[in-house]
Coordinates of C-alpha atoms in Angstrom, one line a residue:
X1 CA -0.1 0.0 0.0
X2 CA 2.9 2.4 1.0
X3 CA 6.2 2.2 -0.7
X4 CA 9.2 4.4 0.2
X5 CA 12.3 4.2 -1.8
X6 CA 15.6 6.1 -1.3
X7 CA 13.9 9.0 0.4
X8 CA 16.1 12.1 1.1
X9 CA 14.9 15.1 2.8
X10 CA 16.6 18.3 4.3
X11 CA 15.5 21.3 6.1
X12 CA 17.8 24.1 4.7
X13 CA 21.2 22.4 5.1
X14 CA 20.0 19.9 7.9
X15 CA 19.7 16.5 6.4
X16 CA 16.7 14.6 7.9
X17 CA 16.7 11.5 5.8
X18 CA 19.1 10.0 3.3
X19 CA 18.2 6.9 1.2
X20 CA 15.4 5.9 3.6
X21 CA 13.5 2.8 2.2
X22 CA 10.6 0.7 3.7
X23 CA 7.1 -0.5 2.8
X24 CA 3.8 -0.7 4.7
X25 CA 1.1 -3.2 3.9
X26 CA -2.6 -2.7 3.8
X27 CA -4.2 -3.2 7.0
X28 CA -1.0 -3.1 9.1
X29 CA -0.6 -1.4 12.5
X30 CA 2.9 0.3 12.1
X31 CA 4.5 1.9 15.1
X32 CA 7.2 4.3 14.3
X33 CA 9.2 5.1 17.3
X34 CA 12.1 7.4 18.0
X35 CA 13.5 10.2 20.2
X36 CA 12.7 13.9 19.6
X37 CA 14.6 15.0 16.5
X38 CA 14.8 11.4 15.0
X39 CA 12.6 12.7 12.1
X40 CA 9.2 11.0 13.1
X41 CA 7.0 14.0 12.5
X42 CA 8.7 14.9 9.2
X43 CA 8.2 11.4 7.9
X44 CA 4.4 11.7 8.9
X45 CA 4.1 14.9 6.9
X46 CA 6.0 13.5 3.9
X47 CA 3.7 10.3 4.0
X48 CA 0.6 12.4 4.0
X49 CA 1.9 14.7 1.1
X50 CA 1.9 17.9 3.2
X51 CA 5.6 18.4 2.3
X52 CA 7.8 16.8 -0.4
X53 CA 11.0 15.0 -0.5
X54 CA 14.0 16.1 -2.5
X55 CA 14.9 12.7 -3.6
X56 CA 13.4 9.3 -3.9
X57 CA 9.8 8.4 -4.1
X58 CA 6.8 7.8 -1.9
X59 CA 3.9 6.0 -3.4
X60 CA 0.6 5.4 -1.8
X61 CA -1.5 2.8 -3.5
X62 CA 0.4 3.6 -6.7
X63 CA -0.1 7.4 -6.4
X64 CA 3.1 9.4 -6.3
X65 CA 3.2 12.2 -3.6
X66 CA 5.4 14.3 -5.8
X67 CA 3.0 14.2 -8.8
X68 CA 0.5 17.2 -8.3
X69 CA -2.2 15.2 -10.2
X70 CA -2.0 12.5 -7.6
X71 CA -2.2 14.6 -4.5
X72 CA -6.1 14.8 -4.3
X73 CA -6.3 11.0 -4.4
X74 CA -3.5 10.7 -1.9
X75 CA -5.4 13.1 0.5
X76 CA -8.7 11.1 0.2
X77 CA -6.6 8.0 1.1
X78 CA -4.6 9.2 4.0
X79 CA -5.6 11.2 7.1
X80 CA -3.2 12.7 9.8
X81 CA -4.1 13.4 13.4
X82 CA -1.7 15.8 15.1
X83 CA -0.5 16.1 18.6
X84 CA -2.6 18.8 19.6
X85 CA -6.2 18.6 18.6
X86 CA -6.8 22.4 19.1
X87 CA -4.7 22.9 16.0
X88 CA -6.8 20.6 14.0
X89 CA -10.4 21.8 15.2
X90 CA -11.8 24.6 13.0
X91 CA -15.5 25.0 14.0
X92 CA -17.2 25.7 17.3
X93 CA -19.7 22.6 17.3
X94 CA -19.0 18.9 17.2
X95 CA -21.2 18.1 14.4
X96 CA -20.1 21.1 12.3
X97 CA -16.4 20.0 12.7
X98 CA -17.1 16.5 11.1
X99 CA -19.2 18.0 8.2
X100 CA -16.6 20.8 7.3
X101 CA -14.4 18.7 5.3
X102 CA -17.4 16.8 3.5
X103 CA -18.8 20.2 2.5
X104 CA -15.4 21.3 0.9
X105 CA -15.5 18.0 -1.0
X106 CA -19.0 18.9 -2.3
X107 CA -20.4 15.7 -0.9
X108 CA -24.1 15.5 -1.6
X109 CA -26.0 17.2 1.2
X110 CA -28.2 14.1 1.8
X111 CA -25.3 12.0 2.6
X112 CA -23.3 14.5 4.7
X113 CA -25.6 13.8 7.9
X114 CA -25.4 10.2 7.5
X115 CA -21.6 10.0 7.1
X116 CA -21.2 12.5 10.0
X117 CA -23.4 10.5 12.4
X118 CA -21.5 7.3 11.4
X119 CA -18.2 8.8 11.9
X120 CA -19.1 10.2 15.5
X121 CA -20.5 6.9 16.3
X122 CA -17.4 5.1 15.4
X123 CA -15.6 7.3 17.9
X124 CA -18.2 7.2 20.7
X125 CA -19.1 10.7 20.3
X126 CA -22.5 10.7 18.6
X127 CA -24.3 11.6 21.9
X128 CA -22.0 14.9 22.0
X129 CA -22.9 16.0 18.4
X130 CA -24.6 19.0 19.6
X131 CA -22.0 20.1 22.1
X132 CA -19.6 22.9 21.7
X133 CA -16.0 21.8 20.9
X134 CA -14.5 23.9 23.9
X135 CA -16.7 21.7 26.2
X136 CA -14.8 18.5 25.3
X137 CA -12.0 16.9 27.1
X138 CA -8.5 16.4 25.6
X139 CA -9.2 12.9 24.6
X140 CA -12.7 13.8 23.4
X141 CA -11.2 16.6 21.2
X142 CA -8.7 14.0 19.9
X143 CA -11.4 11.5 19.0
X144 CA -13.3 14.4 17.2
X145 CA -10.3 15.1 15.1
X146 CA -10.2 11.4 14.3
X147 CA -13.9 11.4 13.3
X148 CA -13.4 14.3 11.1
X149 CA -10.6 12.2 9.2
X150 CA -12.8 9.1 9.1
X151 CA -15.7 11.2 7.6
X152 CA -13.5 11.6 4.6
X153 CA -13.4 7.8 4.2
X154 CA -9.7 7.6 4.5
X155 CA -7.9 4.2 4.3
X156 CA -4.7 5.1 6.2
X157 CA -4.7 7.0 9.3
X158 CA -1.4 8.6 10.5
X159 CA -1.3 9.5 14.4
X160 CA 1.5 11.8 14.9
X161 CA 2.3 11.7 18.8
X162 CA -1.5 12.1 18.8
X163 CA -1.6 10.7 22.5
X164 CA 1.4 12.6 24.0
X165 CA -0.6 15.5 25.2
X166 CA -3.4 13.5 26.8
X167 CA -3.9 12.3 30.4
X168 CA -3.9 8.6 31.1
X169 CA -7.6 8.2 30.5
X170 CA -7.7 10.1 27.2
X171 CA -4.5 8.3 25.9
X172 CA -6.2 4.8 26.7
X173 CA -9.4 5.8 24.8
X174 CA -7.3 6.9 21.7
X175 CA -5.1 3.8 21.8
X176 CA -8.1 1.7 22.2
X177 CA -9.9 3.2 19.1
X178 CA -6.8 2.9 17.0
X179 CA -6.8 -0.8 17.7
X180 CA -10.5 -1.0 16.8
X181 CA -9.9 1.0 13.5
X182 CA -7.2 -1.5 12.6
X183 CA -9.4 -4.4 13.4
X184 CA -11.9 -2.9 10.9
X185 CA -9.2 -2.9 8.2
X186 CA -7.9 0.5 8.5
X187 CA -4.0 1.0 8.0
X188 CA -2.6 2.7 11.1
X189 CA 0.7 4.5 11.4
X190 CA 1.4 5.5 14.9
X191 CA 4.3 8.0 15.4
X192 CA 5.4 7.9 19.1
X193 CA 8.4 8.2 21.5
X194 CA 6.9 5.9 24.1
X195 CA 8.1 2.3 23.9
X196 CA 5.0 1.1 25.7
X197 CA 2.9 2.0 22.5
X198 CA 4.6 -0.4 20.3
X199 CA 2.9 -3.5 22.0
X200 CA -0.3 -3.2 20.2
X201 CA 1.5 -3.0 16.6
X202 CA 2.0 -5.5 14.2
X203 CA 5.3 -4.0 12.8
X204 CA 7.9 -1.6 14.5
X205 CA 10.3 0.8 12.9
X206 CA 12.9 2.5 15.2
X207 CA 14.1 5.9 13.7
X208 CA 17.4 7.5 15.0
X209 CA 19.0 10.4 13.4
X210 CA 17.0 9.9 10.3
X211 CA 18.0 6.2 9.9
X212 CA 16.0 3.1 10.4
X213 CA 17.7 1.1 13.3
X214 CA 15.2 -1.6 13.4
X215 CA 12.3 -2.8 11.5
X216 CA 10.4 -6.0 12.5
X217 CA 7.8 -7.6 14.8
X218 CA 7.4 -5.6 18.3
X219 CA 8.4 -8.6 20.5
X220 CA 11.7 -8.8 18.7
X221 CA 12.9 -5.5 19.8
X222 CA 12.7 -6.6 23.4
X223 CA 15.2 -9.3 22.6
X224 CA 17.9 -6.7 21.4
X225 CA 19.7 -5.3 24.4
X226 CA 20.6 -2.2 22.4
X227 CA 16.9 -1.0 22.9
X228 CA 16.0 -2.5 26.3
X229 CA 19.1 -3.6 28.1
X230 CA 17.5 -3.7 31.7
X231 CA 14.6 -5.9 30.4
X232 CA 17.0 -8.3 28.6
X233 CA 19.0 -8.7 32.0
X234 CA 16.0 -9.6 33.8
X235 CA 14.8 -11.9 31.1
X236 CA 18.3 -13.7 31.2
X237 CA 18.3 -14.0 35.0
X238 CA 14.8 -15.6 34.9
X239 CA 15.8 -18.0 32.2
X240 CA 19.0 -19.1 34.1
X241 CA 16.6 -20.0 37.0
X242 CA 14.5 -22.2 34.6
X243 CA 11.5 -19.8 34.5
X244 CA 9.9 -20.2 31.0
X245 CA 9.6 -16.8 29.0
X246 CA 7.2 -16.4 26.1
X247 CA 9.3 -14.1 23.8
X248 CA 6.1 -12.9 21.9
X249 CA 4.7 -11.3 25.1
X250 CA 7.8 -10.1 26.8
X251 CA 7.5 -6.8 28.6
X252 CA 8.2 -5.5 32.1
X253 CA 4.7 -6.1 33.4
X254 CA 5.0 -9.9 32.5
X255 CA 8.4 -10.2 33.9
X256 CA 7.3 -8.7 37.2
X257 CA 4.4 -11.1 37.3
X258 CA 6.7 -14.0 36.6
X259 CA 9.0 -13.0 39.4
X260 CA 6.2 -12.7 41.7
X261 CA 4.7 -16.0 40.8
X262 CA 7.8 -17.9 41.2
X263 CA 8.8 -16.4 44.7
X264 CA 5.4 -16.6 46.5

């Protein structure tokens, strides 16, 4: 569905990416993780066709992001949800926010109401359709931003640090919604700096200084002591004591549980 080949991009004289290549399959839940300054948000904007690479190619379902004629189709396919929902919400009411993009696309009036209601229902905000946007919590505002993207019938959703400004409850709501949308066939690209977020993904890319340091299954990353040395040390100690570890479910919570079970 998404093919990135030999991608290079610079801000003025600052090289962000050089010859970056990877692919994303339809229906995948990809987590792109890295520290601040690793190029994550720049990559999100490039994939959404909001900025353009100097070299290489990005193709979304065969459409080229550098081809002006393809941009409209790409923006129908790809939706992006940013870190701060306040920067994405335009109107004053919940329902008006969802129909805003539909009206701009000249969607038939008789279809707009139905699409908007379905989009709000999918993020559990239908009962709030008549509320003013300022009355929503942070998590509810982010879900509204997601509903607005879903109303455009996008197939690929990019979450650019979309949970980093939320409280634990709001973050859990959005992460649960991302998983549900993926189960419905949506391709999810989750940009994050939080290693805990990778556990729900089907694929992980680790970015550092504009380079891919790891690409593969989430559980494999915990086996690499470059990324999680403390976790690996605990795992090795448990295995030396004949405590069986399921590598596909290795995380700190599971290891703590195993320690407790074997000393009690």
